[in-house]
Amino acid sequence: MCGVFGAVLPAGEPNEAANLAALGLFALQHRGQESAGLAVSDGEQLMLYKDLGMISSVLDERRLPSLRGRLAIAHCRYSTTGSTVWENAQPTFRLGPRRAIAIGHNGNLVNTRELLDQLHGGRARLPASTDTELLTALLADEPAADTVDALIHVLPRVRGAYSLVVLDERRVIGVRDPFGFRPLVLGRLPNASLSDLWANDDASTGWCLASETAALDIVGAEYVRDVDPGELIILEPGAAPRSVRFADATPALCVFELIYFARPDTYMEGRNLYEARRRMGLQLALEHPVDADMVMPVPDTGAPAAAGFAEGSGIPYREGLVRNRYTGRTFIQPSQTMRQRGVTIKLNPLRDVVRGKRLAVVDDSIVRGTTTKQIVSLLRKAGAREVHLRISAPPIYHPCFYGIDTQVETELIASTHSEEEIRQFVGADSLGYLSIQGVLAALELPYERFCFACFDGRYPEPVPYDVSRRKFILEDEATLAGRA
Ligand code: SF4
């Protein structure tokens, strides 16, 4: 999972698209904390800056003033293909025989090895080991006259998840794969120089693209619509957005975006995600009622579902754990002592609140089970009498190939343990997961609109190769043998 943002300011506006794109990206920090970067165009040349680390440390006030132009794209990374090294940060950049191109990619390709076979010169030509770097090289090499034609020629050969922001000298292009695994939305920027802020004048309006609607809110843009699966949206200064369809849509939006990944103030499929999650909590209370003294969330992401669970069960809602918001993911390896402290670095129980209580603890997922086990243990040490776990998602049985770095199957506790074994492992008094039907009832949307593959194994896009080293496919000598 990554965050992407693109911006095009109208003619006459200052060359400050970089500031706007950085601001939009800040709203997407939760989607990737390994690296951040930004590329701009002044209409003639592309400039790029990227580095490892959080957005605020990479795109600070020392960098932004030098990145001048009215077109910009920005990206924050959570790695799904390739290690966390500087070379793999995005946007990618490539100067080809016909075009300069930069790309920010949210998603993960599933036919990287086949695409590598199509690159003249092979792996040796790639300065980084991401699927995005490979896609950028293929697009830069493509002999088509312009970037839009290059995309139309190359994308039908590309399989997997890709919501892209693409920058060339003259435009920003938003792209969403035919399944629309990852979200991408179009927004309209107010034009401060117009007397009517929302004047419907496409030529003098600025436009932006973002992974989530919350990023549009932060930059003061108005949501226009989703980029459709299988669609390109072309943004140029002084022109209305242009839409080009490059494939038929077979929508399969990642349902985990709605359950957990995206911000609660974002809207997807016409649903506000706080409300959607609160309704998942209501469903969970129907499916797995419990006799408890208080309902509490695992902060922060369990909070909306816990509110719904409390409402549905009539049990009071209280906070029982405080989260340290500033620990984040870090590319600095923690010391052995820090690892031993585990979840206590992030979560601290409110002893006076939980002592002597029967707790219904609501979280949004269990992956390996180790964090959940630590949380249950923390609450018991703080004096909780009973700990009943309620999970606002179904059990995760299968890995994701479409942009979430979930573990291989054997590391997913639900794929190797029964629910009773998981309950015993984490040390809870009872355990209940929301069903797939419960998720759909909360969303009031049909199964066919979503990917549920990590819950039911029905992958919309088949994955053709051995998956055991998929993340490092462009770093693995064995898989690359004979392909250099
Ligand atoms: Fe989302 Fe799971 Fe599908 Fe991956 S496999 S896209 S995490 S629903």
Coordinates of C-alpha atoms and ligand atoms in Angstrom, one line a residue:
M1 CA 0.0 0.0 0.0
C2 CA 1.3 3.5 -0.9
G3 CA -0.1 7.0 -1.1
V4 CA -0.1 9.0 -4.4
F5 CA -1.1 12.5 -5.2
G6 CA -1.0 14.6 -8.4
A7 CA -1.7 18.3 -9.0
V8 CA -2.0 20.6 -12.0
L9 CA -2.3 24.3 -11.4
P10 CA -4.0 26.5 -14.0
A11 CA -2.0 29.0 -16.2
G12 CA -1.4 32.2 -14.3
E13 CA -1.0 30.5 -10.9
P14 CA 2.4 30.6 -9.2
N15 CA 4.7 27.6 -9.8
E16 CA 3.8 26.0 -6.5
A17 CA 2.3 22.6 -7.4
A18 CA 5.0 21.0 -5.2
N19 CA 3.6 22.7 -2.1
L20 CA 0.2 21.5 -2.9
A21 CA 1.3 18.0 -3.7
A22 CA 3.3 17.8 -0.5
L23 CA 0.3 19.0 1.5
G24 CA -1.9 16.4 -0.1
L25 CA 0.7 13.7 0.5
F26 CA 0.8 14.5 4.3
A27 CA -2.9 13.4 4.4
L28 CA -1.7 10.0 3.1
Q29 CA 1.2 9.3 5.4
H30 CA -0.7 6.3 6.9
R31 CA -0.4 4.6 3.5
G32 CA 3.4 4.4 3.5
Q33 CA 6.1 5.4 5.9
E34 CA 9.3 4.0 4.4
S35 CA 10.1 6.8 1.9
A36 CA 8.6 9.9 0.2
G37 CA 9.2 11.9 -2.9
L38 CA 8.0 14.5 -5.3
A39 CA 8.5 15.2 -9.0
V40 CA 7.6 18.5 -10.7
S41 CA 7.5 19.9 -14.2
D42 CA 7.7 23.5 -15.3
G43 CA 6.4 22.6 -18.7
E44 CA 9.8 21.8 -20.1
Q45 CA 11.8 19.9 -17.6
L46 CA 11.2 17.4 -14.8
M47 CA 12.8 17.7 -11.4
L48 CA 12.6 15.1 -8.7
Y49 CA 13.5 14.7 -5.0
K50 CA 13.0 11.6 -2.9
D51 CA 14.5 10.0 0.2
L52 CA 13.9 7.4 2.9
G53 CA 11.9 8.5 5.9
M54 CA 8.6 10.2 6.8
I55 CA 7.1 12.9 4.5
S56 CA 7.8 15.7 6.9
S57 CA 11.5 14.9 7.0
V58 CA 11.9 14.4 3.2
L59 CA 9.7 17.2 1.8
D60 CA 10.6 20.0 4.2
E61 CA 10.8 23.8 3.6
R62 CA 14.4 23.5 2.5
R63 CA 13.5 21.3 -0.5
L64 CA 10.1 22.5 -1.7
P65 CA 11.0 26.0 -2.9
S66 CA 13.5 24.6 -5.4
L67 CA 10.9 22.3 -6.9
R68 CA 9.1 24.8 -9.1
G69 CA 6.4 24.1 -11.7
R70 CA 2.7 23.9 -12.1
L71 CA 2.6 20.1 -12.5
A72 CA 3.6 17.7 -9.7
I73 CA 3.2 14.2 -8.5
A74 CA 4.0 12.8 -5.0
H75 CA 4.4 9.4 -3.4
C76 CA 4.9 7.8 0.0
R77 CA 6.0 4.2 0.0
Y78 CA 5.2 1.0 1.8
S79 CA 7.2 -1.7 0.0
T80 CA 5.5 -4.7 -1.7
T81 CA 8.2 -5.3 -4.4
G82 CA 11.9 -4.5 -3.5
S83 CA 13.8 -3.7 -0.4
T84 CA 13.6 -0.4 1.6
V85 CA 16.6 1.3 0.0
W86 CA 16.9 4.8 -1.5
E87 CA 16.9 3.6 -5.1
N88 CA 13.4 2.1 -4.6
A89 CA 11.9 5.3 -3.3
Q90 CA 9.4 7.0 -5.7
P91 CA 8.5 8.7 -7.9
T92 CA 10.6 6.8 -10.3
F93 CA 12.2 8.9 -13.1
R94 CA 13.4 7.9 -16.6
L95 CA 14.6 9.9 -19.5
G96 CA 13.8 7.8 -22.6
P97 CA 14.5 8.4 -26.3
R98 CA 11.1 10.1 -26.7
R99 CA 10.1 11.3 -23.3
A100 CA 11.0 12.0 -19.7
I101 CA 8.6 10.3 -17.4
A102 CA 8.1 10.0 -13.6
I103 CA 5.7 7.7 -11.8
G104 CA 4.1 7.2 -8.4
H105 CA 2.5 3.8 -8.0
N106 CA 0.1 2.4 -5.5
G107 CA -0.3 -1.4 -5.9
N108 CA 1.7 -4.4 -6.9
L109 CA 2.2 -6.0 -10.3
V110 CA 1.8 -9.8 -10.6
N111 CA 3.6 -10.4 -13.9
T112 CA 6.8 -8.6 -13.2
R113 CA 9.0 -11.5 -14.5
E114 CA 7.2 -11.6 -17.8
L115 CA 7.5 -7.8 -18.1
L116 CA 11.2 -8.0 -17.4
D117 CA 11.5 -10.3 -20.5
Q118 CA 10.0 -7.5 -22.6
L119 CA 12.6 -4.9 -21.4
H120 CA 15.5 -4.5 -23.9
G121 CA 18.7 -5.0 -21.9
G122 CA 16.9 -6.7 -19.1
R123 CA 17.5 -6.3 -15.3
A124 CA 20.9 -4.6 -15.8
R125 CA 19.2 -1.5 -17.1
L126 CA 17.2 -1.0 -14.0
P127 CA 18.7 1.2 -11.2
A128 CA 16.2 -0.1 -8.7
S129 CA 14.4 -3.4 -7.9
T130 CA 10.7 -2.4 -7.9
D131 CA 8.0 -3.3 -10.4
T132 CA 7.4 0.4 -10.8
E133 CA 10.9 1.0 -12.0
L134 CA 10.4 -1.7 -14.6
L135 CA 7.1 -0.2 -15.7
T136 CA 8.7 3.2 -16.0
A137 CA 11.5 1.8 -18.2
L138 CA 9.0 0.1 -20.5
L139 CA 7.0 3.3 -20.8
A140 CA 10.1 5.5 -21.5
D141 CA 11.3 3.0 -24.2
E142 CA 7.9 2.8 -25.9
P143 CA 8.2 4.3 -29.4
A144 CA 4.7 5.8 -29.3
A145 CA 4.6 9.6 -30.0
D146 CA 3.3 10.7 -26.6
T147 CA 2.9 9.4 -23.0
V148 CA -0.8 8.7 -23.4
D149 CA -0.2 6.5 -26.5
A150 CA 2.7 4.8 -24.7
L151 CA 0.4 4.0 -21.7
I152 CA -2.3 2.6 -24.1
H153 CA 0.3 0.4 -25.8
V154 CA 2.0 -0.9 -22.6
L155 CA -0.8 -1.2 -20.0
P156 CA -2.7 -4.1 -21.7
R157 CA 0.5 -6.2 -21.1
V158 CA 0.7 -5.2 -17.4
R159 CA -1.2 -7.3 -14.8
G160 CA -2.0 -6.7 -11.2
A161 CA -2.8 -3.7 -9.1
Y162 CA -1.8 -0.2 -10.2
S163 CA -3.2 3.2 -9.3
L164 CA -0.7 5.5 -10.9
V165 CA 0.1 9.2 -11.1
V166 CA 2.3 9.7 -14.2
L167 CA 4.1 13.0 -15.0
D168 CA 5.7 14.1 -18.2
E169 CA 6.8 17.6 -19.3
R170 CA 3.2 18.7 -20.1
R171 CA 0.7 16.7 -18.1
V172 CA -0.2 14.6 -15.1
I173 CA -2.1 11.4 -15.9
G174 CA -4.1 9.3 -13.4
V175 CA -4.3 5.6 -14.2
R176 CA -6.3 2.8 -12.5
D177 CA -6.0 -0.9 -13.4
P178 CA -9.1 -2.7 -14.8
F179 CA -9.9 -4.2 -11.4
G180 CA -9.5 -0.9 -9.6
F181 CA -7.8 -2.8 -6.6
R182 CA -6.5 0.5 -5.2
P183 CA -8.5 3.7 -5.0
L184 CA -7.8 6.9 -7.0
V185 CA -10.0 10.0 -7.1
L186 CA -10.2 13.2 -9.1
G187 CA -10.6 16.6 -7.4
R188 CA -11.1 20.1 -8.5
L189 CA -9.1 22.9 -6.9
P190 CA -10.6 26.2 -6.2
N191 CA -9.1 29.1 -8.2
A192 CA -8.3 31.9 -5.8
S193 CA -8.1 34.4 -8.6
L194 CA -11.8 33.9 -9.6
S195 CA -14.4 35.9 -7.7
D196 CA -16.6 32.7 -7.5
L197 CA -14.3 30.2 -5.8
W198 CA -16.1 27.3 -7.4
A199 CA -16.7 28.8 -10.8
N200 CA -17.3 26.0 -13.2
D201 CA -14.6 27.1 -15.6
D202 CA -12.5 24.1 -16.5
A203 CA -9.8 26.0 -18.3
S204 CA -9.0 28.2 -15.4
T205 CA -9.3 25.5 -12.7
G206 CA -6.7 23.4 -11.1
W207 CA -7.1 19.6 -10.8
C208 CA -5.7 16.9 -8.5
L209 CA -5.6 13.2 -8.1
A210 CA -5.3 11.4 -4.8
S211 CA -5.4 7.9 -3.2
E212 CA -8.1 9.1 -0.8
T213 CA -10.8 11.8 -0.7
A214 CA -9.4 12.9 2.7
A215 CA -6.3 14.3 0.8
L216 CA -8.7 16.4 -1.3
D217 CA -10.2 17.8 1.8
I218 CA -6.8 18.8 3.2
V219 CA -5.8 20.8 0.1
G220 CA -9.3 22.4 -0.2
A221 CA -10.3 20.5 -3.4
E222 CA -13.7 19.3 -4.2
Y223 CA -14.3 15.6 -4.9
V224 CA -15.3 15.2 -8.6
R225 CA -15.4 11.4 -9.1
D226 CA -13.4 8.2 -8.8
V227 CA -11.0 7.4 -11.6
D228 CA -12.7 4.4 -13.1
P229 CA -11.0 1.0 -13.3
G230 CA -9.5 0.7 -16.8
E231 CA -9.4 4.5 -17.2
L232 CA -6.7 7.2 -17.8
I233 CA -7.5 10.8 -16.8
I234 CA -5.3 13.3 -18.4
L235 CA -4.8 16.7 -16.7
E236 CA -3.2 19.6 -18.5
P237 CA -3.0 23.3 -17.4
G238 CA -5.7 25.3 -19.0
A239 CA -7.9 22.4 -20.1
A240 CA -10.7 20.2 -18.8
P241 CA -9.7 16.7 -17.7
R242 CA -9.7 14.2 -20.6
S243 CA -10.8 10.6 -20.1
V244 CA -9.4 7.6 -22.1
R245 CA -10.5 4.1 -21.5
F246 CA -7.8 1.5 -22.1
A247 CA -9.6 -1.7 -20.8
D248 CA -13.0 -2.9 -19.8
A249 CA -13.7 -2.5 -16.1
T250 CA -14.1 -5.6 -13.8
P251 CA -14.2 -3.8 -10.5
A252 CA -12.7 -5.5 -7.5
L253 CA -11.7 -2.8 -5.0
C254 CA -9.7 -4.1 -2.0
V255 CA -12.3 -4.5 0.8
F256 CA -9.5 -4.1 3.3
E257 CA -9.2 -0.4 2.3
L258 CA -12.7 0.0 3.7
I259 CA -12.2 -2.2 6.8
Y260 CA -8.9 -0.8 7.9
F261 CA -6.3 0.8 5.6
A262 CA -7.9 4.0 4.5
R263 CA -8.6 7.0 6.8
P264 CA -12.0 7.0 8.5
D265 CA -12.7 10.5 7.0
T266 CA -12.3 9.1 3.5
Y267 CA -15.2 8.2 1.3
M268 CA -15.1 5.0 -0.9
E269 CA -17.9 3.6 -3.0
G270 CA -20.1 6.5 -1.7
R271 CA -19.5 5.4 1.9
N272 CA -17.9 7.4 4.6
L273 CA -15.4 4.9 6.2
Y274 CA -16.0 5.9 9.8
E275 CA -19.7 5.1 9.3
A276 CA -19.0 1.9 7.3
R277 CA -16.7 0.7 10.2
R278 CA -19.2 1.7 12.9
R279 CA -21.8 -0.4 11.0
M280 CA -19.3 -3.3 10.9
G281 CA -19.2 -3.0 14.7
L282 CA -23.0 -3.1 14.8
Q283 CA -23.0 -6.3 12.7
L284 CA -20.2 -7.8 14.9
A285 CA -22.4 -7.3 18.0
L286 CA -25.2 -9.1 16.3
E287 CA -23.0 -12.0 15.2
H288 CA -20.9 -12.3 18.4
P289 CA -22.8 -10.9 21.4
V290 CA -20.9 -10.9 24.7
D291 CA -21.6 -10.3 28.4
A292 CA -19.1 -7.6 29.3
D293 CA -18.7 -4.4 31.5
M294 CA -17.2 -2.2 28.8
V295 CA -16.3 -2.1 25.1
M296 CA -12.9 -0.7 24.2
P297 CA -11.0 -0.4 20.9
V298 CA -7.5 -1.3 20.0
P299 CA -6.5 2.2 19.1
D300 CA -6.7 3.9 16.7
T301 CA -8.1 1.9 13.9
G302 CA -10.4 -0.3 16.0
A303 CA -12.3 2.8 17.3
P304 CA -15.2 3.1 14.8
A305 CA -16.1 -0.6 14.9
A306 CA -15.8 -0.5 18.8
A307 CA -18.3 2.4 18.8
G308 CA -20.7 0.4 16.7
F309 CA -20.2 -2.7 18.8
A310 CA -21.0 -0.7 22.0
E311 CA -24.1 0.8 20.3
G312 CA -25.3 -2.6 19.1
S313 CA -24.7 -4.4 22.4
G314 CA -25.8 -1.6 24.8
I315 CA -22.5 -1.9 26.7
P316 CA -20.7 1.3 27.6
Y317 CA -17.7 2.4 25.4
R318 CA -14.5 3.5 27.1
E319 CA -10.9 3.9 26.0
G320 CA -8.7 1.3 27.8
L321 CA -5.4 1.7 25.9
V322 CA -3.5 4.9 25.0
R323 CA -1.5 4.8 21.8
N324 CA 1.8 6.7 21.3
R325 CA 1.2 8.3 17.9
Y326 CA 4.8 9.1 17.2
T327 CA 6.4 5.7 17.1
G328 CA 5.5 5.1 13.4
R329 CA 7.3 2.6 11.2
T330 CA 11.0 3.3 11.0
F331 CA 13.8 2.2 8.7
I332 CA 16.2 2.2 11.7
Q333 CA 16.2 -1.3 13.1
P334 CA 15.1 -1.4 16.7
S335 CA 17.5 -2.8 19.3
Q336 CA 17.0 -6.1 21.0
T337 CA 15.8 -4.4 24.1
M338 CA 13.2 -2.4 22.1
R339 CA 12.0 -5.6 20.4
Q340 CA 11.5 -7.3 23.7
R341 CA 9.3 -4.4 24.8
G342 CA 7.2 -5.1 21.8
V343 CA 3.7 -3.6 21.8
T344 CA 4.3 -1.7 25.0
I345 CA 6.3 0.9 23.1
K346 CA 3.1 1.7 21.2
L347 CA 0.3 1.0 23.7
N348 CA -0.2 1.7 27.3
P349 CA -3.2 0.5 29.3
L350 CA -5.4 2.8 31.4
R351 CA -5.1 0.7 34.6
D352 CA -7.9 2.4 36.6
V353 CA -10.3 2.0 33.6
V354 CA -9.7 -1.7 32.9
R355 CA -9.0 -3.1 36.4
G356 CA -11.6 -5.6 37.5
K357 CA -13.6 -5.3 34.3
R358 CA -14.9 -7.8 31.8
L359 CA -13.7 -6.2 28.5
A360 CA -15.0 -6.6 25.0
V361 CA -11.9 -5.5 23.0
V362 CA -12.5 -4.6 19.3
D363 CA -9.8 -4.7 16.7
D364 CA -9.8 -4.7 12.9
S365 CA -7.7 -7.8 12.1
I366 CA -5.4 -10.5 13.4
V367 CA -2.4 -11.3 11.1
R368 CA 0.3 -13.4 12.9
G369 CA -1.5 -13.2 16.3
T370 CA 1.7 -12.1 18.2
T371 CA 0.6 -8.4 18.6
T372 CA -2.9 -9.5 19.7
K373 CA -1.4 -11.9 22.3
Q374 CA 0.7 -9.0 23.7
I375 CA -2.3 -6.7 23.9
V376 CA -4.4 -9.4 25.8
S377 CA -1.4 -9.9 28.1
L378 CA -1.1 -6.2 28.8
L379 CA -4.7 -5.8 29.6
R380 CA -4.6 -8.8 32.0
K381 CA -1.5 -7.4 33.7
A382 CA -3.4 -4.2 34.1
G383 CA -6.1 -6.1 36.1
A384 CA -8.7 -6.9 33.5
R385 CA -11.0 -9.8 34.7
E386 CA -11.9 -11.1 31.3
V387 CA -10.8 -10.2 27.8
H388 CA -13.3 -11.0 24.9
L389 CA -11.8 -10.2 21.5
R390 CA -14.1 -9.1 18.7
I391 CA -12.5 -8.6 15.2
S392 CA -14.3 -6.4 12.7
A393 CA -13.0 -8.4 9.7
P394 CA -13.1 -12.1 8.7
P395 CA -10.0 -14.3 9.4
I396 CA -7.1 -13.7 7.0
Y397 CA -6.3 -17.1 5.4
H398 CA -4.4 -16.0 2.3
P399 CA -1.7 -13.6 1.3
C400 CA -2.3 -10.5 -0.8
F401 CA -0.6 -10.0 -4.2
Y402 CA -2.1 -6.6 -5.0
G403 CA -0.2 -4.1 -2.9
I404 CA -0.4 -5.2 0.8
D405 CA 2.7 -6.9 2.2
T406 CA 0.8 -9.6 4.1
Q407 CA 2.8 -12.6 5.2
V408 CA 3.2 -15.8 3.3
E409 CA 0.4 -18.2 4.1
T410 CA 2.2 -20.2 6.8
E411 CA 2.7 -17.0 8.8
L412 CA -1.0 -16.1 8.8
I413 CA -2.3 -17.6 12.0
A414 CA -5.8 -18.2 10.6
S415 CA -4.4 -20.4 7.8
T416 CA -2.7 -22.8 10.3
H417 CA -4.9 -22.6 13.4
S418 CA -8.6 -23.1 14.1
E419 CA -10.5 -20.2 15.8
E420 CA -10.3 -22.1 19.1
E421 CA -6.6 -22.5 18.7
I422 CA -6.2 -18.8 18.0
R423 CA -8.2 -17.9 21.1
Q424 CA -5.9 -20.1 23.2
F425 CA -2.8 -18.7 21.5
V426 CA -3.7 -15.1 22.2
G427 CA -5.0 -15.9 25.6
A428 CA -8.5 -14.4 25.2
D429 CA -11.7 -15.6 27.0
S430 CA -13.6 -15.6 23.8
L431 CA -13.0 -14.6 20.1
G432 CA -15.4 -13.7 17.3
Y433 CA -14.7 -12.5 13.8
L434 CA -17.1 -10.6 11.5
S435 CA -18.3 -12.7 8.6
I436 CA -17.9 -11.8 4.9
Q437 CA -21.7 -11.5 4.8
G438 CA -21.5 -9.2 7.9
V439 CA -19.0 -6.9 6.1
L440 CA -21.3 -6.7 3.0
A441 CA -24.4 -6.1 5.2
A442 CA -22.6 -3.2 6.8
L443 CA -21.6 -1.7 3.4
E444 CA -24.9 -2.5 1.8
L445 CA -23.0 -3.3 -1.4
P446 CA -22.7 -6.6 -3.4
Y447 CA -19.8 -9.0 -3.1
E448 CA -19.0 -8.6 -6.8
R449 CA -17.8 -5.0 -6.3
F450 CA -14.8 -6.1 -4.1
C451 CA -11.7 -8.2 -3.8
F452 CA -12.1 -10.5 -0.7
A453 CA -9.2 -12.8 -1.7
C454 CA -7.2 -12.7 1.6
F455 CA -10.4 -13.9 3.3
D456 CA -11.8 -16.4 0.7
G457 CA -8.9 -17.1 -1.7
R458 CA -10.9 -16.0 -4.8
Y459 CA -8.2 -13.9 -6.5
P460 CA -9.6 -11.7 -9.2
E461 CA -6.3 -11.7 -11.1
P462 CA -4.4 -15.0 -11.1
V463 CA -0.8 -15.0 -9.8
P464 CA 1.3 -17.0 -12.2
Y465 CA 4.6 -17.7 -10.5
D466 CA 6.0 -19.1 -7.3
V467 CA 5.2 -16.6 -4.7
S468 CA 7.7 -17.4 -2.0
R469 CA 10.2 -14.7 -3.1
R470 CA 7.7 -12.4 -4.9
K471 CA 8.7 -9.3 -2.9
F472 CA 12.3 -9.6 -4.0
I473 CA 11.8 -10.9 -7.5
L474 CA 14.0 -8.2 -9.1
E475 CA 16.7 -8.8 -6.5
D476 CA 16.7 -12.6 -6.5
E477 CA 19.6 -14.1 -8.5
A478 CA 17.8 -17.5 -9.0
T479 CA 14.7 -16.0 -10.5
L480 CA 16.8 -13.7 -12.7
A481 CA 19.3 -16.3 -13.9
G482 CA 19.5 -16.1 -17.7
R483 CA 17.4 -12.9 -17.8
A484 CA 20.0 -10.2 -17.3
Ligands
SF4_1 FE1 -7.3 -6.3 -0.4 FE2 -7.1 -8.8 0.6 FE3 -7.7 -8.4 -2.0 FE4 -5.2 -7.8 -1.1 S1 -6.2 -9.9 -1.2 S2 -6.5 -6.6 -2.5 S3 -5.7 -7.1 1.0 S4 -8.9 -7.9 -0.2

